[in-house]
C-alpha cells in the first residue's frame, strides 16, 4: 500500500501513473477532491481508495499496518496567496503531523519542498542543509516550505527514511487545472495557439538580455522517476534539489515551444510588472550533485526533449499522463 497526498494534482497524479506503470496498484489517493477540473487527472489510474484530506489521519490510524510508503506531494502552491495562515495549516502543520505519524508507524516518507525556498538565490542553489536556515524566500508559499524544512532538520526523532525534494520549475502533463499557476510552457502553448505569437518579460537587469532570464526547468517525468528511485533506495535521508541541473533561458523555452508546434517564432517583449519587478528571479539552477552522489544516474530530459514530448503527445491531443 502506497499513499500519495495531493493525488489529484499535477505531480501527484503523474506519480500515481508511474507507480501503476511499475505495477504498484494498491494506491491510496489523498486530496481535497472537490475540484472537478482535477478529476481527469485520476481517470484510468489504478487506485484502491480515495481518502479526503481532512479525514486522512483517522484513516491512517486505522490502516497504518498495511502502509509501505508515503509520498506527501499535497500542498497549497499558490505563490500569489499572501495569507500565511492558509500555508501554516496546509503546508506546515499538516506536514508536521504526517512526519510524526511516519515516526509512530515506521513509514518511510518523501515530501515535496520547493526551490521557492531559495528566494533570489543570495545563498546559491546548493542543497546544503546547513544553509537552509539562512534562506530568504520571496513569498509566503516559499516561507512555509522553508519553515517545514528547518523544522524537519531540527527534529531529534525522524522517520527511519525520509527525503524532502526541492522541486524547481516543474512542467508537463496533468497541469490543465492549474490556471495562472501552470508552467510557462503550458501558457506559451496556449498563447501561441491563439495568437501565433508569444510574450516574454523584458529584462530590467543589465546582466541579462531580453528573454535571457534563466530558470531550471524540469520535466515531470524526471521528477517522478526520482521519487521512485528514493522509494526503492530508502537510505541517505535528507533534503535534495530536484531540477534538471541546467539553467535555460526563456528565449530557449519559447523557441522550443514554437518548434514543437511547427511554427516560426514570433516573440514580443513586455515590461515586467512593477509589483513583481524587485522580486523577479533572473537565474535559478539546481546543483544536482547531492542526488547523483547517492546513486541516481538517469539522465534528465533536455528542455527541447521535454517540451517536444509535452506539446506533441499531450497538449496538442488534450491528453493526460
CSV table of C-alpha atoms in Angstrom, one decimal:
chain,number,residue,atom,x,y,z
A,1,UNK,CA,0.0,0.0,0.0
A,2,UNK,CA,1.5,3.3,-1.1
A,3,UNK,CA,-0.1,6.7,-0.1
A,4,UNK,CA,0.1,9.7,-2.3
A,5,UNK,CA,-1.2,13.0,-0.9
A,6,UNK,CA,-2.1,15.7,-3.5
A,7,UNK,CA,-3.1,12.7,-5.6
A,8,UNK,CA,-5.4,14.6,-7.9
A,9,UNK,CA,-2.9,17.4,-8.6
A,10,UNK,CA,-0.3,17.8,-11.2
A,11,UNK,CA,2.8,16.0,-9.8
A,12,UNK,CA,0.7,13.6,-7.6
A,13,UNK,CA,-1.3,12.2,-10.5
A,14,UNK,CA,1.8,11.8,-12.6
A,15,UNK,CA,3.5,9.9,-9.7
A,16,UNK,CA,0.5,7.6,-9.5
A,17,UNK,CA,0.7,6.9,-13.2
A,18,UNK,CA,4.4,6.0,-12.8
A,19,UNK,CA,3.6,3.7,-9.8
A,20,UNK,CA,0.9,2.0,-11.8
A,21,UNK,CA,3.4,1.5,-14.7
A,22,UNK,CA,5.7,-0.2,-12.2
A,23,UNK,CA,2.8,-2.5,-11.1
A,24,UNK,CA,2.1,-0.7,-7.8
A,25,UNK,CA,-1.7,-0.6,-7.9
A,26,UNK,CA,-2.5,-0.6,-4.2
A,27,UNK,CA,-2.6,3.2,-4.1
A,28,UNK,CA,-4.3,5.3,-1.5
A,29,UNK,CA,-5.1,8.7,-3.1
A,30,UNK,CA,-5.4,11.6,-0.6
A,31,UNK,CA,-6.6,15.0,-1.6
A,32,UNK,CA,-9.4,17.5,-1.4
A,33,UNK,CA,-11.4,16.0,-4.3
A,34,UNK,CA,-13.9,18.9,-4.6
A,35,UNK,CA,-12.3,20.5,-7.7
A,36,UNK,CA,-14.0,18.8,-10.8
A,37,UNK,CA,-11.2,20.1,-13.0
A,38,UNK,CA,-8.8,17.7,-11.4
A,39,UNK,CA,-11.0,14.6,-12.0
A,40,UNK,CA,-9.5,13.7,-15.3
A,41,UNK,CA,-6.0,13.5,-13.7
A,42,UNK,CA,-7.0,10.3,-12.0
A,43,UNK,CA,-9.2,8.7,-14.7
A,44,UNK,CA,-7.8,5.3,-15.7
A,45,UNK,CA,-5.5,5.1,-12.7
A,46,UNK,CA,-5.4,2.0,-10.5
A,47,UNK,CA,-6.4,3.4,-7.1
A,48,UNK,CA,-7.5,1.3,-4.2
A,49,UNK,CA,-9.1,4.0,-2.1
A,50,UNK,CA,-9.8,7.7,-2.2
A,51,UNK,CA,-9.4,9.5,1.2
A,52,UNK,CA,-10.4,13.1,1.8
A,53,UNK,CA,-7.5,15.3,3.0
A,54,UNK,CA,-9.1,16.2,6.4
A,55,UNK,CA,-10.1,12.5,7.0
A,56,UNK,CA,-6.6,11.2,6.3
A,57,UNK,CA,-5.2,10.9,9.8
A,58,UNK,CA,-8.1,9.0,11.2
A,59,UNK,CA,-7.9,6.7,8.2
A,60,UNK,CA,-4.2,6.2,8.7
A,61,UNK,CA,-4.6,5.4,12.4
A,62,UNK,CA,-6.9,2.6,11.3
A,63,UNK,CA,-4.9,1.3,8.4
A,64,UNK,CA,-1.2,2.0,9.1
A,65,UNK,CA,-0.2,-1.6,9.3
A,66,UNK,CA,-0.7,-2.0,5.6
A,67,UNK,CA,1.2,1.1,4.5
A,68,UNK,CA,4.6,0.6,2.9
A,69,UNK,CA,5.5,4.1,1.8
A,70,UNK,CA,4.1,7.7,1.9
A,71,UNK,CA,4.6,10.4,-0.7
A,72,UNK,CA,3.5,13.7,0.7
A,73,UNK,CA,3.1,15.8,-2.5
A,74,UNK,CA,0.0,17.7,-1.5
A,75,UNK,CA,0.4,21.4,-0.6
A,76,UNK,CA,-1.0,24.9,-1.2
A,77,UNK,CA,1.2,26.1,-4.0
A,78,UNK,CA,-0.3,29.5,-5.0
A,79,UNK,CA,2.6,32.0,-4.9
A,80,UNK,CA,0.1,34.8,-5.3
A,81,UNK,CA,-1.7,33.9,-2.0
A,82,UNK,CA,-0.4,36.2,0.8
A,83,UNK,CA,-2.5,34.9,3.8
A,84,UNK,CA,0.2,33.0,5.7
A,85,UNK,CA,-2.4,31.2,7.8
A,86,UNK,CA,-3.5,29.2,4.7
A,87,UNK,CA,0.0,27.9,4.3
A,88,UNK,CA,0.6,27.4,8.0
A,89,UNK,CA,-2.3,24.9,8.1
A,90,UNK,CA,-1.8,23.1,4.8
A,91,UNK,CA,2.0,23.2,4.3
A,92,UNK,CA,3.4,23.3,7.8
A,93,UNK,CA,1.0,21.9,10.5
A,94,UNK,CA,-0.4,19.2,8.2
A,95,UNK,CA,3.2,18.2,7.1
A,96,UNK,CA,4.3,18.0,10.7
A,97,UNK,CA,1.5,15.7,11.6
A,98,UNK,CA,2.4,13.4,8.6
A,99,UNK,CA,6.0,13.4,9.8
A,100,UNK,CA,5.0,12.4,13.3
A,101,UNK,CA,2.7,9.7,12.1
A,102,UNK,CA,5.5,8.3,9.9
A,103,UNK,CA,7.7,8.0,13.0
A,104,UNK,CA,4.9,6.5,15.1
A,105,UNK,CA,4.0,3.9,12.4
A,106,UNK,CA,7.5,3.3,10.9
A,107,UNK,CA,6.6,4.6,7.5
A,108,UNK,CA,9.2,5.9,5.1
A,109,UNK,CA,8.5,9.4,3.7
A,110,UNK,CA,9.2,11.5,0.7
A,111,UNK,CA,7.8,15.0,0.8
A,112,UNK,CA,7.6,18.0,-1.5
A,113,UNK,CA,9.7,21.0,-0.7
A,114,UNK,CA,10.3,23.7,-3.3
A,115,UNK,CA,13.1,25.8,-4.9
A,116,UNK,CA,10.9,28.8,-3.9
A,117,UNK,CA,12.8,28.4,-0.6
A,118,UNK,CA,15.9,29.9,-2.3
A,119,UNK,CA,14.4,33.3,-2.9
A,120,UNK,CA,16.7,35.5,-5.1
A,121,UNK,CA,19.5,32.9,-4.6
A,122,UNK,CA,21.6,35.1,-2.3
A,123,UNK,CA,22.9,31.8,-0.7
A,124,UNK,CA,23.1,30.0,-4.0
A,125,UNK,CA,21.2,26.9,-5.1
A,126,UNK,CA,23.1,24.2,-3.3
A,127,UNK,CA,21.0,21.7,-1.2
A,128,UNK,CA,23.4,22.1,1.7
A,129,UNK,CA,21.3,21.6,4.8
A,130,UNK,CA,23.5,23.8,7.0
A,131,UNK,CA,22.5,26.8,4.8
A,132,UNK,CA,18.7,26.2,4.9
A,133,UNK,CA,18.0,28.4,8.0
A,134,UNK,CA,19.7,31.3,6.2
A,135,UNK,CA,17.5,31.2,3.1
A,136,UNK,CA,15.2,34.1,2.3
A,137,UNK,CA,12.1,33.1,0.4
A,138,UNK,CA,10.2,35.8,-1.6
A,139,UNK,CA,6.6,34.8,-0.7
A,140,UNK,CA,4.5,33.1,2.0
A,141,UNK,CA,4.5,29.8,-0.1
A,142,UNK,CA,8.3,29.7,-0.1
A,143,UNK,CA,8.4,30.7,3.6
A,144,UNK,CA,6.1,27.8,4.5
A,145,UNK,CA,8.2,25.3,2.7
A,146,UNK,CA,11.3,26.5,4.2
A,147,UNK,CA,9.7,26.6,7.7
A,148,UNK,CA,8.9,22.9,7.4
A,149,UNK,CA,12.4,22.0,6.1
A,150,UNK,CA,14.0,23.8,9.0
A,151,UNK,CA,11.6,22.1,11.5
A,152,UNK,CA,12.3,18.7,10.0
A,153,UNK,CA,16.1,19.1,10.2
A,154,UNK,CA,15.8,20.2,13.8
A,155,UNK,CA,13.9,17.1,15.0
A,156,UNK,CA,15.6,14.6,17.1
A,157,UNK,CA,13.1,11.9,16.1
A,158,UNK,CA,12.8,11.3,12.4
A,159,UNK,CA,11.2,8.7,10.1
A,160,UNK,CA,13.7,5.8,9.6
A,161,UNK,CA,13.9,7.1,6.0
A,162,UNK,CA,12.8,10.5,4.8
A,163,UNK,CA,13.6,12.8,1.9
A,164,UNK,CA,12.5,16.4,1.1
A,165,UNK,CA,12.6,17.3,-2.5
A,166,UNK,CA,13.1,21.0,-3.6
A,167,UNK,CA,11.2,21.0,-6.9
A,168,UNK,CA,12.4,23.6,-9.3
A,169,UNK,CA,10.3,24.7,-12.3
A,170,UNK,CA,8.3,21.5,-13.0
A,171,UNK,CA,6.3,21.3,-16.2
A,172,UNK,CA,4.4,18.6,-18.0
A,173,UNK,CA,1.1,16.7,-18.4
A,174,UNK,CA,-1.8,16.9,-16.0
A,175,UNK,CA,-1.5,20.6,-15.2
A,176,UNK,CA,-4.6,21.7,-17.1
A,177,UNK,CA,-6.4,22.6,-13.9
A,178,UNK,CA,-3.7,25.0,-12.5
A,179,UNK,CA,-4.8,28.2,-14.2
A,180,UNK,CA,-2.3,31.0,-13.9
A,181,UNK,CA,-0.1,28.7,-11.7
A,182,UNK,CA,0.5,26.3,-14.6
A,183,UNK,CA,4.0,26.2,-16.1
A,184,UNK,CA,5.3,28.7,-18.6
A,185,UNK,CA,5.4,26.0,-21.3
A,186,UNK,CA,1.6,25.4,-20.8
A,187,UNK,CA,0.9,29.2,-21.1
A,188,UNK,CA,3.3,29.5,-24.1
A,189,UNK,CA,1.4,26.7,-25.9
A,190,UNK,CA,-2.0,28.3,-25.4
A,191,UNK,CA,-0.7,31.8,-26.2
A,192,UNK,CA,0.9,30.6,-29.5
A,193,UNK,CA,-2.2,28.6,-30.4
A,194,UNK,CA,-4.4,31.7,-30.1
A,195,UNK,CA,-2.2,34.4,-31.5
A,196,UNK,CA,0.7,32.8,-33.3
A,197,UNK,CA,2.9,34.9,-31.0
A,198,UNK,CA,4.3,34.8,-27.5
A,199,UNK,CA,5.0,37.5,-25.0
A,200,UNK,CA,8.1,37.4,-22.7
A,201,UNK,CA,9.2,39.8,-20.0
A,202,UNK,CA,11.8,42.4,-20.9
A,203,UNK,CA,14.9,42.3,-18.8
A,204,UNK,CA,15.3,45.1,-16.2
A,205,UNK,CA,18.7,43.7,-15.2
A,206,UNK,CA,21.8,44.9,-17.2
A,207,UNK,CA,23.4,41.4,-16.8
A,208,UNK,CA,20.6,39.7,-18.8
A,209,UNK,CA,19.3,40.4,-22.3
A,210,UNK,CA,15.5,40.4,-23.0
A,211,UNK,CA,14.4,36.8,-22.8
A,212,UNK,CA,17.8,35.8,-21.4
A,213,UNK,CA,16.5,35.4,-17.9
A,214,UNK,CA,17.2,31.8,-16.8
A,215,UNK,CA,15.4,29.0,-14.9
A,216,UNK,CA,16.0,25.4,-14.2
A,217,UNK,CA,13.0,23.8,-15.9
A,218,UNK,CA,12.5,20.1,-15.0
A,219,UNK,CA,10.1,17.7,-16.8
A,220,UNK,CA,7.6,16.0,-14.5
A,221,UNK,CA,8.5,12.5,-15.9
A,222,UNK,CA,12.0,13.1,-14.4
A,223,UNK,CA,10.6,14.2,-11.1
A,224,UNK,CA,8.5,11.0,-10.7
A,225,UNK,CA,11.5,8.9,-11.7
A,226,UNK,CA,13.5,10.4,-8.8
A,227,UNK,CA,10.6,9.7,-6.4
A,228,UNK,CA,10.5,6.0,-7.3
A,229,UNK,CA,14.3,5.8,-7.0
A,230,UNK,CA,14.1,7.1,-3.5
A,231,UNK,CA,11.2,4.7,-2.6
A,232,UNK,CA,13.5,1.8,-3.6
A,233,UNK,CA,16.7,3.4,-2.2
A,234,UNK,CA,15.5,4.1,1.3
A,235,UNK,CA,18.8,5.4,2.7
A,236,UNK,CA,20.7,8.6,2.7
A,237,UNK,CA,17.8,10.6,4.3
A,238,UNK,CA,17.9,14.4,3.8
A,239,UNK,CA,16.8,17.3,1.6
A,240,UNK,CA,17.6,17.2,-2.1
A,241,UNK,CA,17.4,19.5,-5.0
A,242,UNK,CA,15.2,18.3,-7.9
A,243,UNK,CA,15.8,20.2,-11.1
A,244,UNK,CA,17.4,19.3,-14.4
A,245,UNK,CA,20.7,20.8,-13.2
A,246,UNK,CA,20.8,23.1,-16.2
A,247,UNK,CA,19.6,26.7,-16.4
A,248,UNK,CA,17.9,27.6,-19.7
A,249,UNK,CA,16.6,30.9,-21.0
A,250,UNK,CA,13.0,31.9,-21.6
A,251,UNK,CA,14.0,32.5,-25.2
A,252,UNK,CA,15.1,28.9,-25.4
A,253,UNK,CA,11.8,27.8,-24.0
A,254,UNK,CA,9.8,30.0,-26.4
A,255,UNK,CA,11.8,28.8,-29.4
A,256,UNK,CA,11.4,25.2,-28.4
A,257,UNK,CA,7.6,25.5,-28.0
A,258,UNK,CA,7.3,27.2,-31.4
A,259,UNK,CA,9.4,24.4,-32.9
A,260,UNK,CA,7.3,21.6,-31.2
A,261,UNK,CA,4.2,23.3,-32.7
A,262,UNK,CA,5.9,23.6,-36.2
A,263,UNK,CA,5.6,27.3,-36.2
A,264,UNK,CA,8.0,30.2,-36.8
A,265,UNK,CA,9.0,32.1,-33.6
A,266,UNK,CA,7.1,35.4,-33.2
A,267,UNK,CA,8.1,36.9,-29.8
A,268,UNK,CA,7.2,40.2,-28.2
A,269,UNK,CA,8.8,41.7,-25.1
A,270,UNK,CA,6.8,43.4,-22.5
A,271,UNK,CA,7.8,45.2,-19.3
A,272,UNK,CA,7.9,43.0,-16.1
A,273,UNK,CA,5.1,44.3,-13.9
A,274,UNK,CA,6.3,46.8,-11.3
A,275,UNK,CA,4.8,44.9,-8.4
A,276,UNK,CA,7.0,41.8,-9.0
A,277,UNK,CA,10.0,43.5,-10.6
A,278,UNK,CA,12.0,43.8,-7.4
A,279,UNK,CA,11.5,40.2,-6.6
A,280,UNK,CA,11.9,38.7,-10.0
A,281,UNK,CA,14.4,35.8,-10.3
A,282,UNK,CA,16.8,36.2,-13.1
A,283,UNK,CA,18.6,32.9,-12.6
A,284,UNK,CA,18.0,29.5,-10.9
A,285,UNK,CA,19.9,26.3,-11.4
A,286,UNK,CA,19.8,23.3,-9.1
A,287,UNK,CA,23.1,21.8,-8.0
A,288,UNK,CA,22.2,18.1,-8.5
A,289,UNK,CA,25.5,16.7,-7.1
A,290,UNK,CA,23.9,15.5,-3.9
A,291,UNK,CA,21.3,13.3,-5.6
A,292,UNK,CA,23.9,12.0,-8.0
A,293,UNK,CA,26.2,11.2,-5.1
A,294,UNK,CA,23.7,8.7,-3.6
A,295,UNK,CA,23.5,6.7,-6.9
A,296,UNK,CA,20.9,8.4,-9.1
A,297,UNK,CA,22.3,8.0,-12.6
A,298,UNK,CA,19.4,8.5,-15.1
A,299,UNK,CA,19.8,11.5,-17.4
A,300,UNK,CA,17.2,14.3,-17.3
A,301,UNK,CA,15.3,15.4,-20.3
A,302,UNK,CA,16.8,18.4,-22.1
A,303,UNK,CA,14.4,21.3,-22.3
A,304,UNK,CA,13.9,20.6,-26.0
A,305,UNK,CA,13.1,16.9,-25.4
A,306,UNK,CA,10.7,17.6,-22.6
A,307,UNK,CA,8.8,20.4,-24.4
A,308,UNK,CA,8.6,18.3,-27.6
A,309,UNK,CA,7.1,15.4,-25.7
A,310,UNK,CA,4.8,17.6,-23.7
A,311,UNK,CA,3.5,19.6,-26.6
A,312,UNK,CA,3.1,16.8,-29.2
A,313,UNK,CA,1.9,13.9,-27.0
A,314,UNK,CA,-0.2,15.8,-24.5
A,315,UNK,CA,-1.1,19.4,-25.2
A,316,UNK,CA,-1.9,19.0,-28.9
A,317,UNK,CA,-4.1,16.0,-28.0
A,318,UNK,CA,-5.6,17.2,-24.8
A,319,UNK,CA,-4.1,14.0,-23.3
A,320,UNK,CA,-3.2,13.1,-19.8
A,321,UNK,CA,-0.3,11.1,-18.3
